Amino acid sequence: MCGIAGFIGDWVDSSTILQRMTAAIAHRGPDAEGFYQHGPVHLGHRRLAVIDLDSGRQPLFNEDGQIVVVFNGEIYNFIELRTELIACGHQFVTHTDSEVLVHGYEEYGDTLLEKLRGMFSFALWDEKRQRLLVARDHLGVKPLHYYWAHGQFIFASEIKAMHEHPAVVHELDLNSLGLFLECQYIPAPHSIYCDILKLPAGHALIIENGKLTLFSYWHIDYSHKLILNEEDAADLVEKTLRDSIRAMLVADVSIGAFLSGGVDSSLIAALMAQEASGQIRTFNLGFSGEVAGSEHEYAHRVAEHIASEHHSLILAPMDVLAAFSGWIDIFDEPFADQAALPTLLLSRFARQKVTVVLTGEGADEVFAGYGNYYKRLREERLSALFGHPYSPLPALLRHLPAMARKDRMLKAITEPVARRYATIPMLFDTLLGKNLYTPNFLAGQKERIVDYGERFYRECNSNNYLDHLLHIDLRLWLADDLLTKVDRATMECALEARVPYLDHHFVELCARLSPHLKCRGKTGKYLLKKIAERHLPAKIVYRDKHGFVMPLSEWLANELKPTVRQCLRDLATRGLFLPEALCRIEGEHYTGKRNHAGRLWALLVLEQWFQRFQPEFTLAA
């Protein structure tokens, strides 16, 4: 795993700028740095050595040096591609996975993207054609940010590297800020800044002849369902998951696994233990005492069952909260997923023993693991009836007060089917915007998160409502929240995280399964649990899903209370919120009238971000 940065353009101090950009992401690759500068093209690389430790330094070139690449990630099918390319006459000088990109581009051009299996972002310069190809992996496991204005193209793995280029303008994007306040993250292609964009998952762009062309190179097909009985489906899914895990065990460094004690990570660890050549290492973080969300005892049981070398980091809740001080610098923009804190500490703990970990991200979105799906399927039967185009009820409900219309069921009835679902965490409902935000802030909000939900709903080519829900979460919640959390938390300490459930071949297979094999009644991940039964105790497979829940309410009531109150006072002066709205939220929470813990946490994160990056910001009245 690595960090990449670069730009196209002439500057007086181009070499110094490139070095500063690359140094800003040194944490992603502490083992080596490398640069390519020729004419207006400047490419920088920071290396975390995982495969071919001795000769895999970047940038990498083809035989005549006319094609050069800087690459972040892993290509899991590089051995097959290497063999294929050697048969075509290409000469390799390293054993690293990265080199297949330059020779693969020589042989296949842009269609190389269709052959890659892995997690990646890369920039490839074709000197003969004066052409830059930039790409991000199918599911968005690895990040890529870019700036394009006035003929200047600048890119980097993280926003902090973009700050080092003098052309990049740091103007706050009010639209992005509104999206963050809706759902605790900022969805691609936006960032918190107007001119810094995120390359969406499964997309690539080309800079050629002074023009930028953006295109999607991968789509999931849900329409061609497999006709399989339950046992055959389980066999096929397990085989494909094993293939994914086996490909992700290729490394020249030590590998472990995050083990929460839930079925997702436990199944990965169990299959990994069977596929690995020796005893595997597993890592878990838990809370001391009786704290809700601490599942370290379940993780220990799984570790005993699979005979892993298990390592538990047991902390007091305040030890976790102490890591909050570095939160803003790690994520660069407002990001309020509280699970990032324990993920960060677990990553630092695991990095003491291993360089690579396998994780269980993606199983919920691929196999319908959240209880939210069952509820939405049940509600949709009524929404479809009462929200029918010929029903008079939607028109009548739109006249209700905003507070009443924010009820999930009533809101669904008033919306067309494609706009009834957007994402899992909903913090500040846009229906209440006039009671929360200043007129100038409202005027700057052009999109709602439901606009994204509708776009991805229509992108899904299934006739089944559950498939549409899963696709929305795969493209939105997973890519822009969960995978962002894992990437930043692990790469902060140069730990590479691999996600077997998100091998795109595995996702394609699961998209063709009957939805009935995913959500059956109130049981989510139905088929995955049937597979897990083969390898894990039933008490692990069928225990209630908890997730890693931080003791946020307790923190807000005690240790964080003075900080929250001061942050709300400071935030009230920035011209975004109506001061009385912030007072109301604070008063309702601390008097016990309503639980605003998630909202207060997001507001705390936001004001901390302002103090770090935009301390003087005030939206003019």
Coordinates of C-alpha atoms in Angstrom, one line a residue:
M1 CA 0.0 0.0 0.0
C2 CA 1.3 3.4 -0.8
G3 CA 0.5 7.1 -1.3
I4 CA 0.6 8.9 -4.7
A5 CA 0.6 12.6 -5.6
G6 CA 1.4 14.7 -8.7
F7 CA 0.4 17.4 -11.1
I8 CA 0.6 18.5 -14.7
G9 CA 1.7 22.1 -15.0
D10 CA 4.7 24.4 -14.9
W11 CA 5.7 26.1 -11.7
V12 CA 8.8 27.9 -10.6
D13 CA 9.3 25.5 -7.7
S14 CA 7.8 22.4 -9.2
S15 CA 10.3 20.0 -7.7
T16 CA 9.8 21.5 -4.2
I17 CA 6.0 21.4 -4.6
L18 CA 6.1 17.8 -5.6
Q19 CA 8.3 16.9 -2.7
R20 CA 6.0 18.7 -0.2
M21 CA 2.9 17.0 -1.6
T22 CA 4.5 13.6 -1.4
A23 CA 5.9 14.2 2.1
A24 CA 2.5 15.1 3.3
I25 CA 1.4 11.5 2.8
A26 CA 4.6 9.8 4.0
H27 CA 2.5 7.9 6.6
R28 CA 1.0 5.9 3.8
G29 CA 4.4 4.7 2.6
P30 CA 7.3 5.1 5.1
D31 CA 9.6 2.7 3.3
A32 CA 10.7 4.7 0.2
E33 CA 9.9 7.7 -2.0
G34 CA 10.2 8.2 -5.7
F35 CA 9.7 11.0 -8.3
Y36 CA 9.2 11.4 -12.0
Q37 CA 9.5 14.8 -13.6
H38 CA 9.6 15.5 -17.3
G39 CA 8.4 18.7 -18.8
P40 CA 5.1 19.6 -17.2
V41 CA 4.5 16.1 -15.7
H42 CA 5.3 15.6 -12.0
L43 CA 4.5 12.3 -10.3
G44 CA 5.4 11.4 -6.7
H45 CA 5.2 8.2 -4.7
R46 CA 5.5 7.0 -1.1
R47 CA 6.0 3.2 -0.7
L48 CA 4.8 0.7 1.8
A49 CA 6.7 -2.4 0.7
V50 CA 4.4 -5.4 0.7
I51 CA 5.4 -7.4 -2.5
D52 CA 8.9 -7.6 -3.9
L53 CA 10.6 -5.7 -1.1
D54 CA 13.9 -5.2 -2.8
S55 CA 13.1 -4.1 -6.4
G56 CA 9.5 -2.7 -6.3
R57 CA 10.3 1.0 -6.0
Q58 CA 8.2 3.4 -7.9
P59 CA 7.7 5.1 -10.3
L60 CA 7.8 2.1 -12.6
F61 CA 8.4 2.2 -16.4
N62 CA 7.9 0.1 -19.5
E63 CA 10.9 -1.1 -21.6
D64 CA 11.6 2.1 -23.4
G65 CA 10.7 4.4 -20.5
Q66 CA 7.8 6.1 -22.3
I67 CA 5.1 4.8 -20.0
V68 CA 5.4 5.5 -16.3
V69 CA 3.1 4.8 -13.3
V70 CA 2.7 5.7 -9.7
F71 CA 0.4 3.2 -8.0
N72 CA -1.4 2.7 -4.6
G73 CA -2.9 -0.6 -3.8
E74 CA -2.7 -4.3 -4.7
I75 CA -3.4 -6.1 -8.0
Y76 CA -4.5 -9.6 -6.8
N77 CA -4.3 -11.2 -10.2
F78 CA -0.9 -9.8 -11.2
I79 CA 0.7 -13.3 -11.5
E80 CA -1.8 -14.3 -14.2
L81 CA -1.5 -10.9 -16.0
R82 CA 2.3 -11.1 -15.8
T83 CA 2.3 -14.6 -17.4
E84 CA 0.0 -13.4 -20.1
L85 CA 2.1 -10.3 -20.8
I86 CA 5.4 -12.2 -20.9
A87 CA 3.8 -14.5 -23.5
C88 CA 3.0 -11.4 -25.5
G89 CA 6.7 -10.4 -25.5
H90 CA 6.9 -7.9 -22.6
Q91 CA 10.0 -7.9 -20.4
F92 CA 9.6 -7.4 -16.6
V93 CA 12.4 -6.1 -14.4
T94 CA 10.7 -6.6 -11.0
H95 CA 8.4 -9.1 -9.4
T96 CA 6.0 -6.5 -8.0
D97 CA 2.3 -6.4 -8.9
S98 CA 2.6 -2.7 -10.0
E99 CA 4.7 -3.5 -13.1
V100 CA 1.7 -5.2 -14.8
L101 CA 0.1 -1.8 -15.2
V102 CA 2.7 -0.3 -17.5
H103 CA 3.0 -3.4 -19.7
G104 CA -0.7 -4.1 -19.5
Y105 CA -1.4 -0.5 -20.7
E106 CA 1.1 -1.1 -23.6
E107 CA -0.8 -4.2 -24.6
Y108 CA -4.4 -3.4 -23.9
G109 CA -4.7 0.4 -23.6
D110 CA -7.5 1.6 -21.4
T111 CA -9.2 -1.8 -21.5
L112 CA -6.5 -2.9 -19.1
L113 CA -9.0 -1.6 -16.4
E114 CA -11.4 -4.4 -17.3
K115 CA -8.7 -7.0 -16.6
L116 CA -7.6 -5.7 -13.2
R117 CA -8.6 -7.5 -10.0
G118 CA -7.7 -5.6 -6.9
M119 CA -7.9 -2.4 -4.8
F120 CA -6.1 0.5 -6.4
S121 CA -5.7 4.1 -7.5
F122 CA -3.0 5.0 -10.0
A123 CA -1.8 7.6 -12.4
L124 CA -0.2 6.5 -15.6
W125 CA 1.6 8.9 -18.0
D126 CA 2.0 8.0 -21.7
E127 CA 4.8 10.2 -23.0
K128 CA 4.3 9.4 -26.6
R129 CA 0.6 10.3 -26.6
Q130 CA 1.0 13.1 -24.0
R131 CA -1.8 11.4 -22.1
L132 CA -2.5 10.8 -18.4
L133 CA -4.8 8.0 -17.2
V134 CA -6.0 8.1 -13.6
A135 CA -8.1 5.3 -12.2
R136 CA -9.8 4.1 -8.9
D137 CA -10.7 0.5 -8.1
H138 CA -14.2 -1.0 -8.7
L139 CA -15.6 -0.5 -5.1
G140 CA -13.6 2.5 -4.0
V141 CA -11.3 0.8 -1.5
K142 CA -8.5 3.2 -2.2
P143 CA -9.0 7.0 -2.5
L144 CA -8.1 9.5 -5.2
H145 CA -8.6 13.2 -5.0
Y146 CA -8.1 15.7 -7.8
Y147 CA -8.2 19.3 -8.9
W148 CA -8.9 20.5 -12.4
A149 CA -9.1 24.2 -13.3
H150 CA -7.4 26.6 -15.7
G151 CA -5.5 23.8 -17.4
Q152 CA -4.0 22.6 -14.1
F153 CA -4.5 19.0 -13.0
I154 CA -3.4 18.0 -9.5
F155 CA -4.1 14.7 -7.7
A156 CA -3.3 12.9 -4.5
S157 CA -4.3 10.0 -2.3
E158 CA -5.4 12.4 0.5
I159 CA -6.5 16.1 0.6
K160 CA -3.6 17.1 2.9
A161 CA -1.2 16.6 -0.1
M162 CA -3.4 18.8 -2.2
H163 CA -3.0 21.6 0.3
E164 CA 0.7 21.7 -0.6
H165 CA 0.1 22.9 -4.1
P166 CA -0.3 26.7 -4.6
A167 CA -2.9 26.4 -7.3
V168 CA -5.4 24.6 -5.1
V169 CA -8.1 27.0 -3.7
H170 CA -9.5 26.1 -0.3
E171 CA -12.9 27.6 -0.7
L172 CA -15.5 25.9 1.5
D173 CA -18.3 24.0 -0.4
L174 CA -21.6 24.8 1.3
N175 CA -23.3 22.1 -0.7
S176 CA -20.8 19.5 0.7
L177 CA -21.2 20.8 4.2
G178 CA -25.0 20.3 3.9
L179 CA -24.5 16.7 2.8
F180 CA -22.2 16.1 5.7
L181 CA -24.8 17.4 8.2
E182 CA -27.3 15.0 6.6
C183 CA -25.3 11.8 6.8
Q184 CA -22.0 12.3 8.7
Y185 CA -19.8 12.0 5.5
I186 CA -19.3 13.8 2.2
P187 CA -20.2 11.6 -0.9
A188 CA -18.1 11.5 -4.0
P189 CA -17.4 13.4 -6.2
H190 CA -17.5 16.2 -3.7
S191 CA -15.1 17.1 -0.9
I192 CA -15.4 19.8 1.7
Y193 CA -13.7 22.2 -0.8
C194 CA -15.3 23.5 -4.0
D195 CA -12.4 22.7 -6.3
I196 CA -11.1 19.4 -4.8
L197 CA -13.0 16.4 -6.1
K198 CA -13.0 12.6 -5.4
L199 CA -12.7 10.2 -8.3
P200 CA -15.8 8.0 -7.8
A201 CA -15.4 4.2 -7.4
G202 CA -15.1 2.3 -10.6
H203 CA -14.2 5.4 -12.6
A204 CA -11.2 6.7 -14.5
L205 CA -10.3 9.9 -16.1
I206 CA -8.0 10.9 -19.0
I207 CA -6.1 14.2 -19.4
E208 CA -5.4 14.7 -23.1
N209 CA -5.1 17.7 -25.4
G210 CA -6.0 20.0 -22.5
K211 CA -9.3 18.2 -21.8
L212 CA -10.5 16.0 -18.9
T213 CA -12.7 13.0 -19.8
L214 CA -14.3 11.1 -16.9
F215 CA -15.8 7.6 -17.5
S216 CA -17.1 4.6 -15.6
Y217 CA -15.4 1.3 -16.5
W218 CA -17.4 -1.1 -14.4
H219 CA -21.1 -1.8 -13.6
I220 CA -22.7 -4.5 -11.5
D221 CA -25.3 -6.7 -13.2
Y222 CA -28.1 -7.7 -11.0
S223 CA -30.4 -8.9 -13.8
H224 CA -29.1 -12.3 -14.7
K225 CA -30.0 -14.3 -11.5
L226 CA -28.4 -17.7 -10.9
I227 CA -30.9 -20.6 -10.6
L228 CA -29.4 -22.5 -7.7
N229 CA -30.7 -24.4 -4.7
E230 CA -29.5 -23.2 -1.3
E231 CA -26.7 -25.8 -0.9
D232 CA -25.3 -25.2 -4.3
A233 CA -25.4 -21.4 -3.8
A234 CA -23.5 -21.8 -0.5
D235 CA -20.9 -24.0 -2.2
L236 CA -20.3 -21.5 -5.0
V237 CA -20.2 -18.4 -2.7
E238 CA -17.8 -20.1 -0.3
K239 CA -15.5 -21.2 -3.2
T240 CA -15.4 -17.7 -4.6
L241 CA -14.8 -16.2 -1.1
R242 CA -12.0 -18.6 -0.6
D243 CA -10.5 -17.5 -4.0
S244 CA -10.7 -13.9 -2.8
I245 CA -9.0 -14.7 0.5
R246 CA -6.3 -16.8 -1.2
A247 CA -5.5 -14.0 -3.6
M248 CA -5.2 -11.5 -0.7
L249 CA -2.8 -13.7 1.2
V250 CA -0.1 -13.0 -1.3
A251 CA 2.5 -10.8 0.3
D252 CA 6.2 -10.7 1.3
V253 CA 5.3 -9.3 4.8
S254 CA 3.4 -10.6 7.8
I255 CA -0.5 -10.7 7.5
G256 CA -3.2 -10.8 10.2
A257 CA -6.9 -10.2 10.5
F258 CA -9.2 -7.9 12.4
L259 CA -11.5 -10.0 14.4
S260 CA -14.6 -8.3 16.0
G261 CA -16.4 -11.5 17.0
G262 CA -19.2 -10.9 14.6
V263 CA -20.0 -13.3 11.8
D264 CA -18.4 -11.2 9.0
S265 CA -14.8 -10.9 10.3
S266 CA -15.0 -14.3 12.1
L267 CA -15.8 -16.1 8.8
I268 CA -12.9 -14.3 7.1
A269 CA -10.5 -15.3 9.9
A270 CA -11.8 -18.9 9.9
L271 CA -11.3 -19.3 6.1
M272 CA -8.0 -17.5 6.3
A273 CA -6.8 -19.9 8.9
Q274 CA -7.6 -22.8 6.6
E275 CA -5.9 -21.2 3.5
A276 CA -2.8 -19.8 5.2
S277 CA 0.4 -21.8 5.4
G278 CA 0.8 -21.3 9.1
Q279 CA -0.9 -20.0 12.2
I280 CA -2.6 -16.6 11.6
R281 CA -2.7 -13.6 13.9
T282 CA -6.0 -12.0 14.8
F283 CA -6.5 -8.6 16.5
N284 CA -9.4 -7.2 18.5
L285 CA -10.1 -4.1 20.5
G286 CA -12.4 -4.2 23.5
F287 CA -13.5 -2.0 26.4
S288 CA -12.8 -2.8 30.0
G289 CA -15.7 -3.1 32.3
E290 CA -19.4 -3.4 31.3
V291 CA -19.5 -1.2 28.2
A292 CA -22.1 -1.7 25.5
G293 CA -20.5 -2.5 22.2
S294 CA -17.5 -4.3 23.5
E295 CA -17.3 -7.8 21.9
H296 CA -13.8 -8.9 22.8
E297 CA -15.0 -12.0 24.6
Y298 CA -16.7 -13.2 21.4
A299 CA -13.6 -12.5 19.4
H300 CA -11.6 -14.5 21.9
R301 CA -13.9 -17.5 21.5
V302 CA -13.5 -17.4 17.7
A303 CA -9.8 -17.2 18.1
E304 CA -9.7 -20.3 20.2
H305 CA -12.0 -22.1 17.7
I306 CA -9.7 -21.3 14.7
A307 CA -6.5 -21.6 16.8
S308 CA -5.2 -18.2 15.8
E309 CA -2.5 -16.2 17.7
H310 CA -4.9 -13.7 19.2
H311 CA -4.0 -10.2 20.4
S312 CA -6.6 -8.1 22.3
L313 CA -6.2 -4.5 23.1
I314 CA -8.4 -3.7 26.1
L315 CA -8.9 0.0 26.8
A316 CA -10.9 2.2 29.1
P317 CA -13.4 4.3 27.1
M318 CA -11.4 7.4 27.9
D319 CA -8.3 5.9 26.3
V320 CA -10.3 5.7 23.1
L321 CA -11.5 9.3 23.4
A322 CA -8.0 10.5 23.8
A323 CA -7.3 9.6 20.1
F324 CA -9.9 12.2 19.1
S325 CA -7.3 15.0 19.2
G326 CA -5.7 13.7 15.9
W327 CA -9.0 12.9 14.2
I328 CA -9.2 16.1 12.0
D329 CA -5.7 15.8 10.6
I330 CA -6.3 12.1 9.6
F331 CA -9.5 12.7 7.7
D332 CA -8.8 16.2 6.3
E333 CA -12.5 17.0 6.1
P334 CA -15.5 16.7 8.4
F335 CA -16.1 13.0 9.0
A336 CA -18.3 11.9 11.9
D337 CA -18.3 8.1 11.9
Q338 CA -17.4 7.5 15.5
A339 CA -16.3 4.0 14.8
A340 CA -13.2 5.5 13.2
L341 CA -11.7 6.0 16.7
P342 CA -11.5 2.3 17.7
T343 CA -10.5 1.4 14.2
L344 CA -7.6 3.8 14.4
L345 CA -6.4 2.4 17.8
L346 CA -6.8 -1.2 16.6
S347 CA -4.8 -0.4 13.5
R348 CA -1.9 1.0 15.6
F349 CA -2.0 -2.0 17.8
A350 CA -2.0 -4.5 14.9
R351 CA 0.8 -2.6 13.1
Q352 CA 3.2 -3.6 15.9
K353 CA 2.9 -7.2 14.7
V354 CA 1.8 -7.2 11.0
T355 CA 1.9 -5.0 7.9
V356 CA -1.3 -6.3 6.3
V357 CA -4.7 -7.2 7.7
L358 CA -7.8 -8.7 6.2
T359 CA -11.1 -7.1 7.4
G360 CA -14.8 -7.9 7.1
E361 CA -16.1 -4.7 5.5
G362 CA -18.7 -5.1 2.8
A363 CA -20.6 -8.2 4.0
D364 CA -23.5 -6.2 5.3
E365 CA -24.0 -4.4 2.0
V366 CA -23.5 -7.5 -0.1
F367 CA -25.6 -9.9 1.9
A368 CA -28.2 -7.5 3.5
G369 CA -26.8 -7.7 7.0
Y370 CA -28.5 -4.6 8.5
G371 CA -31.9 -4.9 10.3
N372 CA -32.7 -1.7 8.4
Y373 CA -33.3 -3.8 5.2
Y374 CA -36.0 -6.0 6.7
K375 CA -37.8 -2.9 8.0
R376 CA -37.6 -1.1 4.7
L377 CA -38.9 -4.2 2.8
R378 CA -41.8 -4.4 5.2
E379 CA -42.6 -0.7 5.0
E380 CA -42.3 -0.7 1.2
R381 CA -45.5 -2.8 1.0
L382 CA -47.4 0.0 2.5
S383 CA -45.4 2.8 0.8
A384 CA -46.1 1.2 -2.6
L385 CA -49.8 1.1 -1.8
F386 CA -50.4 4.5 -0.2
G387 CA -47.7 6.2 -2.3
H388 CA -49.1 4.9 -5.6
P389 CA -49.1 7.5 -8.4
Y390 CA -52.9 7.4 -8.4
S391 CA -53.2 7.7 -4.6
P392 CA -54.4 11.1 -3.3
L393 CA -52.5 10.6 0.0
P394 CA -49.1 11.9 -1.1
A395 CA -50.6 15.3 -2.1
L396 CA -52.4 15.5 1.2
L397 CA -49.3 14.6 3.3
R398 CA -47.2 17.3 1.7
H399 CA -49.4 19.9 3.5
L400 CA -48.4 18.5 6.9
P401 CA -45.9 20.4 9.1
A402 CA -42.2 19.5 8.3
M403 CA -41.8 17.9 11.8
A404 CA -44.6 15.5 11.0
R405 CA -43.5 14.8 7.4
K406 CA -40.0 13.8 8.6
D407 CA -41.5 10.5 9.9
R408 CA -39.9 7.8 7.8
M409 CA -43.1 6.2 6.7
L410 CA -44.9 9.4 5.8
K411 CA -41.8 10.7 4.0
A412 CA -41.6 7.4 1.9
I413 CA -45.3 7.8 0.9
T414 CA -44.7 11.3 -0.4
E415 CA -41.7 10.3 -2.5
P416 CA -41.4 8.2 -5.7
V417 CA -39.9 4.7 -5.1
A418 CA -36.5 5.8 -6.3
R419 CA -36.2 8.5 -3.6
R420 CA -37.5 6.5 -0.6
Y421 CA -34.1 5.3 0.5
A422 CA -30.7 7.1 0.5
T423 CA -28.3 6.0 3.3
I424 CA -28.2 4.6 6.8
P425 CA -27.2 7.4 9.2
M426 CA -29.5 10.5 8.9
L427 CA -28.5 13.3 11.2
F428 CA -30.2 16.6 10.3
D429 CA -33.3 16.1 8.1
T430 CA -33.4 18.6 5.2
L431 CA -37.2 19.0 5.8
L432 CA -36.2 20.9 9.0
G433 CA -33.6 23.1 7.2
K434 CA -35.5 26.3 7.7
N435 CA -35.6 25.7 11.4
L436 CA -31.9 24.9 11.6
Y437 CA -29.9 26.9 9.1
T438 CA -29.5 30.5 8.0
P439 CA -31.0 31.6 4.7
N440 CA -27.5 32.0 3.2
F441 CA -26.4 28.5 4.1
L442 CA -29.6 27.1 2.8
A443 CA -29.1 28.9 -0.5
G444 CA -25.7 27.2 -0.9
Q445 CA -27.1 23.7 -0.6
K446 CA -27.9 22.4 -4.1
E447 CA -28.2 18.6 -3.4
R448 CA -29.7 16.3 -0.8
I449 CA -28.4 12.8 0.0
V450 CA -31.6 11.4 -1.5
D451 CA -30.5 12.7 -4.9
Y452 CA -27.6 10.3 -4.7
G453 CA -30.0 7.6 -3.5
E454 CA -32.2 8.1 -6.5
R455 CA -29.2 8.1 -8.9
F456 CA -27.9 4.8 -7.6
Y457 CA -31.4 3.3 -7.4
R458 CA -31.8 3.9 -11.1
E459 CA -28.3 2.6 -11.8
C460 CA -29.3 -0.8 -10.5
N461 CA -30.8 -3.0 -13.1
S462 CA -32.7 -5.4 -10.8
N463 CA -36.5 -5.9 -10.5
N464 CA -36.2 -6.5 -6.8
Y465 CA -36.4 -3.7 -4.3
L466 CA -33.8 -5.2 -1.9
D467 CA -31.2 -5.3 -4.7
H468 CA -31.7 -1.5 -5.2
L469 CA -31.2 -0.9 -1.4
L470 CA -28.0 -2.9 -1.4
H471 CA -26.7 -1.1 -4.5
I472 CA -27.4 2.3 -3.0
D473 CA -25.5 1.4 0.2
L474 CA -22.7 -0.2 -1.8
R475 CA -22.2 2.9 -3.9
L476 CA -22.7 5.5 -1.2
W477 CA -22.5 4.4 2.5
L478 CA -19.9 1.7 1.9
A479 CA -17.6 3.7 -0.4
D480 CA -17.8 7.1 1.2
D481 CA -18.1 6.2 4.9
L482 CA -16.9 2.7 5.8
L483 CA -14.1 2.4 3.3
T484 CA -12.9 5.9 4.0
K485 CA -12.9 5.1 7.7
V486 CA -10.8 2.0 7.2
D487 CA -8.4 3.5 4.7
R488 CA -7.5 6.6 6.8
A489 CA -7.4 4.7 10.1
T490 CA -5.1 2.0 8.8
M491 CA -2.9 4.0 6.5
E492 CA -2.3 6.6 9.3
C493 CA 0.1 4.0 10.7
A494 CA 1.1 2.3 7.4
L495 CA -1.1 -0.7 7.8
E496 CA -2.6 -2.2 4.7
A497 CA -6.2 -3.4 5.0
R498 CA -7.6 -5.9 2.4
V499 CA -11.3 -6.6 2.1
P500 CA -12.2 -10.1 0.7
Y501 CA -15.9 -9.4 0.6
L502 CA -15.2 -6.6 -1.9
D503 CA -13.3 -8.4 -4.5
H504 CA -15.3 -7.3 -7.5
H505 CA -15.7 -10.8 -8.9
F506 CA -17.2 -11.8 -5.5
V507 CA -19.5 -8.8 -5.6
E508 CA -20.6 -9.7 -9.1
L509 CA -21.4 -13.2 -8.1
C510 CA -23.5 -12.1 -5.1
A511 CA -25.4 -9.6 -7.2
R512 CA -26.7 -12.6 -9.2
L513 CA -28.0 -14.4 -6.1
S514 CA -31.7 -14.4 -5.3
P515 CA -32.5 -11.7 -2.7
H516 CA -34.3 -14.4 -0.8
L517 CA -30.9 -16.0 0.0
K518 CA -29.7 -12.7 1.6
C519 CA -32.7 -11.5 3.6
R520 CA -35.2 -14.1 4.8
G521 CA -37.8 -12.7 7.2
K522 CA -35.9 -10.9 9.9
T523 CA -32.7 -12.8 9.2
G524 CA -30.1 -10.9 7.3
K525 CA -27.0 -12.4 5.7
Y526 CA -29.0 -15.7 5.5
L527 CA -26.7 -17.5 3.0
L528 CA -23.5 -16.1 4.5
K529 CA -24.6 -17.5 7.9
K530 CA -25.3 -20.9 6.4
I531 CA -21.7 -20.9 5.1
A532 CA -20.4 -19.7 8.5
E533 CA -22.2 -22.6 10.2
R534 CA -19.7 -24.9 8.5
H535 CA -16.7 -23.2 10.2
L536 CA -17.9 -21.5 13.4
P537 CA -20.0 -22.2 16.5
A538 CA -23.7 -21.5 16.1
K539 CA -23.6 -19.1 19.1
I540 CA -21.2 -16.9 17.1
V541 CA -23.1 -17.1 13.8
Y542 CA -26.6 -16.4 15.2
R543 CA -26.0 -14.0 18.0
D544 CA -27.5 -10.5 17.6
K545 CA -25.6 -8.0 15.6
H546 CA -24.1 -5.2 17.7
G547 CA -21.3 -3.5 15.8
F548 CA -18.7 -1.5 17.7
V549 CA -20.8 1.2 19.5
M550 CA -18.9 3.9 21.4
P551 CA -20.1 5.1 24.7
L552 CA -21.0 8.4 23.1
S553 CA -23.9 9.4 25.3
E554 CA -21.8 9.0 28.4
W555 CA -18.9 11.0 26.9
L556 CA -21.3 13.8 26.0
A557 CA -22.8 13.9 29.4
N558 CA -19.4 13.9 31.2
E559 CA -16.0 14.3 29.7
L560 CA -17.0 16.0 26.4
K561 CA -19.7 18.3 27.9
P562 CA -17.6 21.4 28.3
T563 CA -16.0 21.0 24.9
V564 CA -19.4 20.4 23.2
R565 CA -20.9 23.5 24.8
Q566 CA -18.0 25.7 23.8
C567 CA -18.0 24.3 20.2
L568 CA -21.7 25.1 19.9
R569 CA -21.1 28.6 21.0
D570 CA -18.3 29.0 18.5
L571 CA -20.3 27.3 15.7
A572 CA -23.2 29.7 16.3
T573 CA -21.0 32.6 15.2
R574 CA -20.2 31.2 11.8
G575 CA -23.4 32.1 10.1
L576 CA -24.4 28.6 9.2
F577 CA -26.9 27.7 12.0
L578 CA -29.6 29.7 13.6
P579 CA -28.3 30.3 17.1
E580 CA -31.6 29.3 18.7
A581 CA -31.5 26.0 16.8
L582 CA -28.2 25.0 18.4
C583 CA -29.5 26.1 21.8
R584 CA -32.6 24.0 21.3
I585 CA -30.5 20.9 20.3
E586 CA -28.3 21.3 23.3
G587 CA -31.1 22.0 25.7
E588 CA -33.2 19.0 24.5
H589 CA -30.3 16.6 24.8
Y590 CA -29.1 17.7 28.3
T591 CA -32.6 17.8 29.7
G592 CA -33.3 14.3 28.5
K593 CA -36.1 15.5 26.2
R594 CA -34.5 14.0 23.1
N595 CA -31.3 12.1 22.3
H596 CA -29.2 14.2 20.0
A597 CA -25.9 12.3 20.7
G598 CA -25.1 11.6 17.0
R599 CA -25.9 15.2 16.0
L600 CA -23.9 16.7 18.8
W601 CA -20.9 14.5 17.8
A602 CA -21.2 15.7 14.2
L603 CA -21.3 19.3 15.3
L604 CA -18.3 18.8 17.6
V605 CA -16.4 17.3 14.7
L606 CA -17.4 20.1 12.4
E607 CA -16.3 22.9 14.7
Q608 CA -13.0 21.1 15.4
W609 CA -12.5 21.0 11.7
F610 CA -13.2 24.7 11.4
Q611 CA -10.7 25.5 14.2
R612 CA -8.0 23.4 12.4
F613 CA -8.5 24.4 8.8
Q614 CA -10.8 27.5 8.5
P615 CA -10.6 29.3 11.9
E616 CA -11.7 32.6 10.4
F617 CA -14.6 31.3 8.4
T618 CA -17.9 33.2 8.8
L619 CA -20.7 33.1 6.2
A620 CA -21.7 36.6 5.4
A621 CA -25.3 37.5 6.2

